[in-house]
XYZ file of C-alpha atoms in Angstrom:
502
model
C 97.197 13.873 146.570
C 97.627 14.343 150.345
C 98.063 17.935 151.331
C 98.771 19.189 147.969
C 96.681 22.141 146.991
C 95.307 21.734 143.525
C 94.951 24.971 141.519
C 92.575 25.274 138.635
C 92.981 28.196 136.324
C 89.640 28.393 134.643
C 88.384 31.581 132.829
C 84.993 31.948 134.387
C 84.043 35.566 133.806
C 85.685 38.423 131.981
C 85.048 42.094 132.210
C 86.760 44.993 130.593
C 89.457 45.559 133.280
C 89.300 42.578 135.726
C 89.653 38.792 135.559
C 88.243 36.198 138.063
C 90.270 32.983 138.428
C 89.262 29.924 140.480
C 92.113 28.744 142.702
C 90.298 25.734 144.255
C 86.757 24.612 144.891
C 86.078 27.371 147.392
C 88.555 30.141 146.707
C 88.545 32.707 143.919
C 91.267 35.174 143.075
C 90.668 38.462 141.326
C 93.443 39.776 139.079
C 93.599 43.195 137.379
C 94.047 42.489 133.706
C 97.037 44.136 132.048
C 96.663 45.087 128.374
C 98.806 43.108 126.045
C 100.901 44.511 123.180
C 98.228 43.872 120.581
C 95.651 45.785 122.553
C 98.003 48.736 122.991
C 98.654 48.835 119.234
C 94.937 48.885 118.417
C 94.375 51.827 120.746
C 97.155 53.743 119.037
C 95.743 53.006 115.559
C 92.261 54.154 116.563
C 93.614 57.500 117.747
C 95.539 58.027 114.490
C 92.462 57.255 112.396
C 90.401 59.788 114.306
C 93.127 62.424 113.924
C 93.384 61.723 110.186
C 89.619 62.031 109.739
C 89.576 65.373 111.559
C 92.436 66.669 109.404
C 90.728 65.544 106.182
C 87.442 67.146 107.177
C 89.123 70.454 108.004
C 90.983 70.460 104.690
C 87.786 69.760 102.742
C 85.989 72.598 104.520
C 88.871 74.987 103.756
C 88.815 74.017 100.061
C 85.062 74.591 99.948
C 85.511 78.078 101.435
C 88.142 78.934 98.808
C 85.908 77.651 95.993
C 82.901 79.582 97.280
C 84.883 82.810 97.528
C 86.375 82.431 94.079
C 83.204 81.533 92.207
C 80.515 83.489 94.040
C 81.721 86.197 96.382
C 84.448 87.527 94.084
C 82.030 87.635 91.139
C 79.350 89.311 93.227
C 81.715 92.005 94.467
C 83.214 92.632 91.031
C 86.572 91.216 91.974
C 88.478 88.501 90.221
C 90.855 90.284 87.838
C 94.350 89.586 89.105
C 97.197 91.658 87.784
C 99.761 88.969 88.439
C 101.663 87.744 85.409
C 100.302 84.652 83.759
C 97.073 84.494 85.772
C 93.855 83.391 84.107
C 91.392 84.688 86.652
C 87.730 84.385 85.737
C 88.075 81.907 82.881
C 86.130 79.316 84.841
C 83.296 81.726 85.637
C 79.729 80.728 84.837
C 79.369 83.483 82.232
C 82.576 82.722 80.365
C 81.917 78.984 80.232
C 78.391 79.573 78.900
C 79.639 81.946 76.193
C 82.461 79.581 75.264
C 80.083 76.656 74.804
C 77.680 78.830 72.801
C 80.463 79.967 70.447
C 81.577 76.339 70.044
C 77.994 75.420 69.183
C 77.424 78.221 66.659
C 80.820 77.725 65.035
C 80.344 74.001 64.578
C 76.873 74.501 63.098
C 77.750 77.584 60.972
C 75.174 79.711 62.759
C 75.734 83.351 61.617
C 75.780 85.217 64.941
C 77.530 88.373 66.122
C 77.848 90.008 69.517
C 75.379 92.821 70.299
C 75.515 92.862 74.097
C 75.592 96.612 75.001
C 77.667 96.225 78.168
C 80.358 94.128 76.510
C 80.414 96.246 73.323
C 80.977 99.363 75.426
C 83.881 97.696 77.235
C 85.346 96.474 73.943
C 84.976 99.900 72.338
C 86.915 101.525 75.199
C 89.778 99.078 74.608
C 89.269 98.447 70.883
C 92.884 98.839 69.747
C 94.133 96.604 72.546
C 91.489 93.978 71.712
C 92.354 94.087 67.994
C 95.993 93.360 68.811
C 95.120 90.353 70.985
C 95.792 87.008 69.328
C 93.850 83.836 69.999
C 94.904 82.148 73.245
C 97.220 84.966 74.394
C 94.796 86.506 76.882
C 95.741 86.026 80.513
C 92.766 87.771 82.105
C 89.008 87.609 81.586
C 87.979 91.251 81.272
C 84.762 91.177 79.222
C 82.730 87.973 79.311
C 83.362 87.482 83.031
C 81.514 90.626 84.098
C 78.662 89.407 86.359
C 75.274 89.569 84.612
C 72.268 87.390 83.787
C 72.453 87.472 79.962
C 74.862 87.808 77.074
C 73.181 89.002 73.862
C 74.006 87.865 70.335
C 72.261 88.594 67.032
C 71.442 85.838 64.555
C 71.279 86.779 60.872
C 68.407 84.515 59.944
C 68.601 85.107 56.189
C 72.120 83.622 56.227
C 71.222 80.551 58.302
C 70.956 77.409 56.230
C 70.645 74.678 58.855
C 68.145 75.423 61.603
C 66.960 71.834 61.985
C 68.675 69.926 64.745
C 70.221 73.008 66.336
C 68.118 72.683 69.475
C 68.977 69.037 69.881
C 72.714 69.700 69.623
C 72.445 72.628 72.051
C 70.634 70.441 74.583
C 73.239 67.708 74.188
C 75.843 70.303 75.164
C 73.942 71.073 78.360
C 71.838 74.064 77.281
C 68.157 74.466 78.094
C 66.695 76.349 75.135
C 63.504 78.310 74.561
C 62.286 79.325 71.104
C 59.952 82.294 70.756
C 58.235 82.758 67.406
C 55.291 84.650 65.963
C 53.663 85.337 62.632
C 55.527 87.400 60.067
C 53.942 90.885 60.330
C 54.578 91.546 56.647
C 52.062 88.830 55.813
C 49.411 90.131 58.182
C 47.203 91.407 55.405
C 47.344 88.205 53.342
C 44.809 85.710 54.675
C 46.452 82.604 53.254
C 49.825 83.445 54.826
C 48.856 85.326 57.971
C 49.462 82.245 60.130
C 53.042 81.726 58.965
C 55.363 81.943 61.974
C 58.993 82.958 62.043
C 61.560 82.650 64.872
C 62.077 85.897 66.771
C 64.202 85.029 69.806
C 66.147 82.085 71.214
C 67.138 81.896 74.875
C 69.610 79.178 75.829
C 70.458 78.752 79.510
C 73.522 76.989 80.879
C 73.715 76.762 84.682
C 72.779 80.239 85.923
C 73.690 82.191 82.772
C 71.606 82.634 79.626
C 72.481 83.482 76.037
C 69.857 85.709 74.409
C 69.870 85.256 70.625
C 67.987 88.075 68.892
C 66.888 86.881 65.446
C 67.546 89.596 62.834
C 65.533 89.352 59.629
C 66.516 91.097 56.416
C 64.036 93.740 55.273
C 63.595 95.897 52.183
C 65.886 98.884 52.256
C 68.958 96.891 53.332
C 68.283 96.981 57.065
C 67.754 94.376 59.779
C 64.603 93.927 61.850
C 63.844 91.964 65.008
C 60.470 91.216 66.549
C 58.853 91.714 69.911
C 59.611 89.139 72.606
C 56.054 88.409 73.643
C 55.646 85.567 76.156
C 52.839 83.142 75.429
C 50.713 81.550 78.122
C 52.504 78.198 78.036
C 55.978 79.695 78.568
C 57.552 79.392 82.004
C 57.986 83.020 83.027
C 60.533 81.975 85.666
C 62.813 80.357 83.088
C 65.024 83.472 83.106
C 64.526 87.056 84.393
C 62.866 88.259 81.174
C 62.455 91.808 82.459
C 66.210 92.270 82.413
C 66.473 91.568 78.689
C 67.848 94.519 76.738
C 66.271 93.514 73.426
C 62.702 92.475 72.686
C 60.569 94.925 74.676
C 59.407 96.118 71.263
C 60.351 95.393 67.634
C 63.561 97.058 66.497
C 65.326 98.126 63.297
C 69.057 98.548 62.688
C 71.289 99.490 59.809
C 72.965 96.435 58.399
C 76.337 96.423 60.198
C 79.642 95.559 58.644
C 81.255 92.930 60.889
C 84.788 92.243 62.086
C 86.248 89.237 63.887
C 88.199 89.825 67.083
C 89.483 87.760 70.005
C 87.771 88.569 73.299
C 88.842 86.764 76.475
C 90.390 84.037 74.355
C 87.227 83.544 72.273
C 86.836 84.480 68.610
C 83.658 86.499 68.038
C 82.153 88.783 65.400
C 81.165 92.337 66.396
C 79.941 95.403 64.442
C 82.914 97.120 62.808
C 81.559 100.417 64.116
C 80.428 99.512 67.645
C 79.737 103.167 68.523
C 77.148 103.499 65.754
C 75.444 100.268 66.773
C 75.353 101.319 70.426
C 73.829 104.670 69.435
C 71.112 102.861 67.469
C 69.928 100.691 70.380
C 67.942 103.286 72.405
C 66.315 104.631 69.217
C 65.631 101.342 67.443
C 61.903 100.969 68.172
C 59.984 99.877 65.074
C 56.298 100.281 64.126
C 54.939 98.010 61.423
C 52.686 99.339 58.725
C 49.084 98.304 59.370
C 48.776 95.891 56.440
C 45.457 94.393 57.501
C 43.814 97.822 57.904
C 45.296 98.961 54.586
C 43.769 95.963 52.854
C 40.380 96.773 54.403
C 40.765 100.407 53.292
C 41.262 99.414 49.659
C 38.285 97.072 49.829
C 36.151 100.057 50.793
C 37.878 102.692 48.660
C 39.227 101.318 45.415
C 42.883 101.984 44.799
C 43.664 104.539 42.116
C 45.499 102.603 39.443
C 45.326 105.187 36.672
C 48.422 106.011 34.646
C 48.717 109.363 36.406
C 48.466 107.817 39.882
C 51.049 105.118 39.114
C 53.421 107.710 37.651
C 53.032 110.014 40.672
C 53.709 107.225 43.148
C 56.847 106.265 41.241
C 58.122 109.858 41.157
C 57.230 110.448 44.815
C 59.065 107.277 45.854
C 62.195 108.336 43.968
C 61.998 111.827 45.487
C 61.632 110.434 49.006
C 64.582 108.107 48.516
C 66.741 110.972 47.218
C 65.723 113.224 50.116
C 66.473 110.461 52.633
C 69.906 109.857 51.101
C 70.707 113.595 51.194
C 69.632 114.068 54.816
C 71.435 110.904 55.921
C 74.690 112.279 54.529
C 74.137 115.392 56.632
C 73.227 113.344 59.700
C 69.848 115.085 59.966
C 66.890 113.179 61.441
C 63.592 113.435 59.581
C 60.199 111.739 59.596
C 57.143 111.307 57.391
C 54.762 114.182 58.049
C 51.366 115.505 56.930
C 49.864 113.656 53.949
C 52.846 111.334 53.514
C 52.485 110.137 57.117
C 48.723 109.724 56.659
C 49.275 107.614 53.537
C 51.668 105.323 55.383
C 49.399 104.854 58.395
C 46.083 104.531 56.596
C 46.938 102.609 53.434
C 50.658 101.712 53.572
C 51.160 103.687 50.400
C 51.562 107.149 48.929
C 48.295 109.053 48.498
C 48.141 109.624 44.729
C 46.249 112.920 44.854
C 48.545 114.540 47.458
C 50.930 115.797 44.724
C 53.888 116.241 47.099
C 56.123 114.565 49.661
C 56.042 115.924 53.232
C 58.866 115.566 55.756
C 59.379 116.903 59.283
C 62.661 117.974 60.922
C 63.274 119.245 64.457
C 64.564 122.804 64.301
C 67.508 121.890 66.533
C 68.685 119.563 63.755
C 68.719 122.344 61.167
C 72.004 122.850 59.336
C 72.888 125.869 57.254
C 74.049 123.678 54.366
C 70.738 121.847 53.946
C 69.664 123.977 50.989
C 72.979 123.609 49.168
C 72.998 119.839 49.830
C 69.591 119.424 48.158
C 70.610 121.634 45.270
C 73.758 119.535 44.761
C 71.475 116.463 44.693
C 69.538 117.993 41.768
C 66.618 119.466 43.727
C 66.414 123.247 43.260
C 64.903 125.388 46.025
C 61.368 126.442 45.130
C 60.632 128.579 48.177
C 61.810 129.375 51.665
C 59.367 130.708 54.241
C 60.057 131.943 57.741
C 63.322 132.039 59.667
C 65.268 129.523 61.721
C 63.892 131.024 64.927
C 60.284 131.134 63.657
C 58.155 129.105 61.192
C 60.924 127.883 58.871
C 59.676 125.922 55.854
C 61.574 124.770 52.772
C 60.249 123.476 49.468
C 62.275 121.822 46.691
C 61.238 120.969 43.165
C 61.482 117.343 42.115
C 60.934 115.708 38.757
C 57.532 115.583 37.046
C 56.251 118.524 39.092
C 56.415 116.578 42.364
C 57.343 118.880 45.254
C 59.265 118.129 48.453
C 58.030 120.099 51.476
C 60.151 120.166 54.641
C 58.456 121.479 57.792
C 60.613 122.411 60.780
C 59.126 121.644 64.190
C 59.539 123.774 67.292
C 59.290 122.369 70.802
C 57.317 124.005 73.596
C 56.720 122.819 77.157
C 53.548 120.851 76.457
C 53.338 120.688 72.650
C 55.203 120.988 69.355
C 54.366 123.061 66.311
C 55.377 123.858 62.763
C 54.632 126.966 60.748
C 53.205 127.795 57.357
C 53.159 130.994 55.323
C 50.708 132.181 52.657
C 52.805 133.280 49.692
C 50.510 136.070 48.493
C 49.855 137.826 51.789
C 52.688 136.847 54.138
C 50.132 135.596 56.650
C 51.576 133.064 59.113
C 49.920 129.919 60.458
C 50.856 127.612 63.311
C 49.999 123.896 63.489
C 49.946 122.398 66.988
C 50.846 118.786 67.781
C 51.065 116.848 71.058
C 54.640 116.020 72.000
C 55.947 112.942 70.209
C 59.016 110.776 69.773
C 60.351 108.996 66.677
C 60.136 105.337 65.679
C 61.292 103.450 62.618
C 59.001 101.950 60.014
C 59.209 100.577 56.487
C 57.749 102.649 53.671
C 58.295 102.314 49.902
C 61.167 99.867 50.545
C 62.895 102.233 52.986
C 63.611 102.418 56.687
C 62.242 105.801 57.725
C 61.038 107.570 60.866
C 57.447 108.271 61.838
C 56.023 109.668 65.091
C 55.729 106.833 67.624
C 52.475 108.385 68.851
C 51.121 108.118 65.322
C 47.388 108.211 65.927
C 47.650 111.349 68.107
C 49.839 112.988 65.466
C 47.423 112.206 62.618
C 44.287 113.154 64.529
C 45.863 116.499 65.429
C 46.401 117.183 61.728
C 43.334 115.501 60.173
C 40.781 115.034 62.955
C 38.841 111.923 63.971
C 37.670 111.230 60.412
C 41.139 110.706 58.950
C 40.091 107.255 57.638
C 37.884 108.917 55.004
C 39.759 110.162 51.908
C 39.367 113.924 51.298
C 40.644 115.115 47.930
C 39.859 118.791 48.509
C 42.043 120.074 51.337
C 42.726 123.678 52.297
C 45.852 123.751 54.410
C 44.885 127.166 55.823
C 41.419 126.092 57.056
C 40.939 122.320 56.952
C 43.413 121.118 59.627
C 41.849 121.082 63.117
C 45.187 122.077 64.657
C 45.763 125.263 62.626
C 45.990 128.655 64.315
C 46.735 132.118 62.888
C 50.205 133.272 63.803
C 50.371 136.871 62.661
C 51.812 138.415 59.501
C 55.428 138.793 58.433
C 56.674 142.420 58.459
C 57.079 143.872 54.987
C 60.854 144.187 55.388
C 61.151 140.492 56.083
C 58.401 139.465 53.676
C 60.280 140.848 50.666
C 63.130 138.537 51.489
C 60.790 135.578 51.932
C 58.888 135.803 48.636
C 61.821 136.549 46.337
C 62.456 132.800 45.909
C 58.853 131.899 45.168
């Protein structure tokens, strides 16, 4: 080879930016490595990927913010009803979707339900004509079912329901979590062999964060509807829904049987009471007290029931008189309740006391109407006597068939008590009967829905004392009641006017 210099290009060691090359046995040359075209392309691709990932992440976060605002913040702040043409704001809300699925479920299974939710009925009533003119599918805004709330309430007419079996399973297949609350039928409480029979009282079906409260209405004598108390048993999860916010079920309730109409609300076809105002007015005064059937049965085991011809005939006549009086006062729109011996008979023995010989009703003096007397006379009940005046101790008595009398006592309200008056026909002497303040509840008596004092035991003890459980056939209304007080004597000038009808 002579003087030729032999070069060997061997890759001995490679780092990220430099390359060592062996020139001969003793000399090494270091070269700075220049990136090739492929390497430059890879760097450019990596930067684009990173930029694309950042853009995608930002977009996803922005979409999440829009979704959160639309579904949570707007609902919480009461927003969400756009006035822009063609918008369908709110139709994907939690409430609306839950109601829609529930209506699909009840329609497919022929479950006879109608809307009784007070908040929604009030909104519908304010826009009733507009709602009636809305056709199915033409609604562009969700104005009723999208109002933020925990529950939507429906009533189930149980006597019209033919296919209860399998309903829960279908509801759960549609995504609902359902809770059934039942209890024994109170009407069977006094019959040992049937006292354990349970009936459904409430259904609560939850979808996501919204619940449908189905109040089970049972048909009762007297053509009215009754629902039971929502009483939670020990094995029920009390955190299932906020039970305290329920508007039905704190106590049993009674309602007139409503006539129903079908309307389209927020694109959904639902049944509502034809007179929503009347139904809404019933809700705060719907509390129901059941007759004490078990205690009545025990009473008749101790004191044999009077089944003589006279007693049976009196009960029949008294029942007819009470029904006629109730019909007459209902036409006038006058509230009344069972009072005196009629109230005692209901509470003690769930029946009319056969030796009482009359029917006793109470009316608040503020509900007095000047046409009451003429209304009863038009109904075939002539006035027997009128005692007192509207401003003091008014009492009316009407003559029914078979010598059965209807006594109407008017009650006056004081700061800490109530009272009604009585007048002795022969002397004009006045009496006052004091009662603790009371409110009115519904009950069932002789196949009728009628009022009684909610504070029944206090009312009866005021009138009959602590021994009211013991029948007393000899009763002096001027001396026997523990709550009677003398109240003076009518002046002669006024007394002549009082007794002329007697």
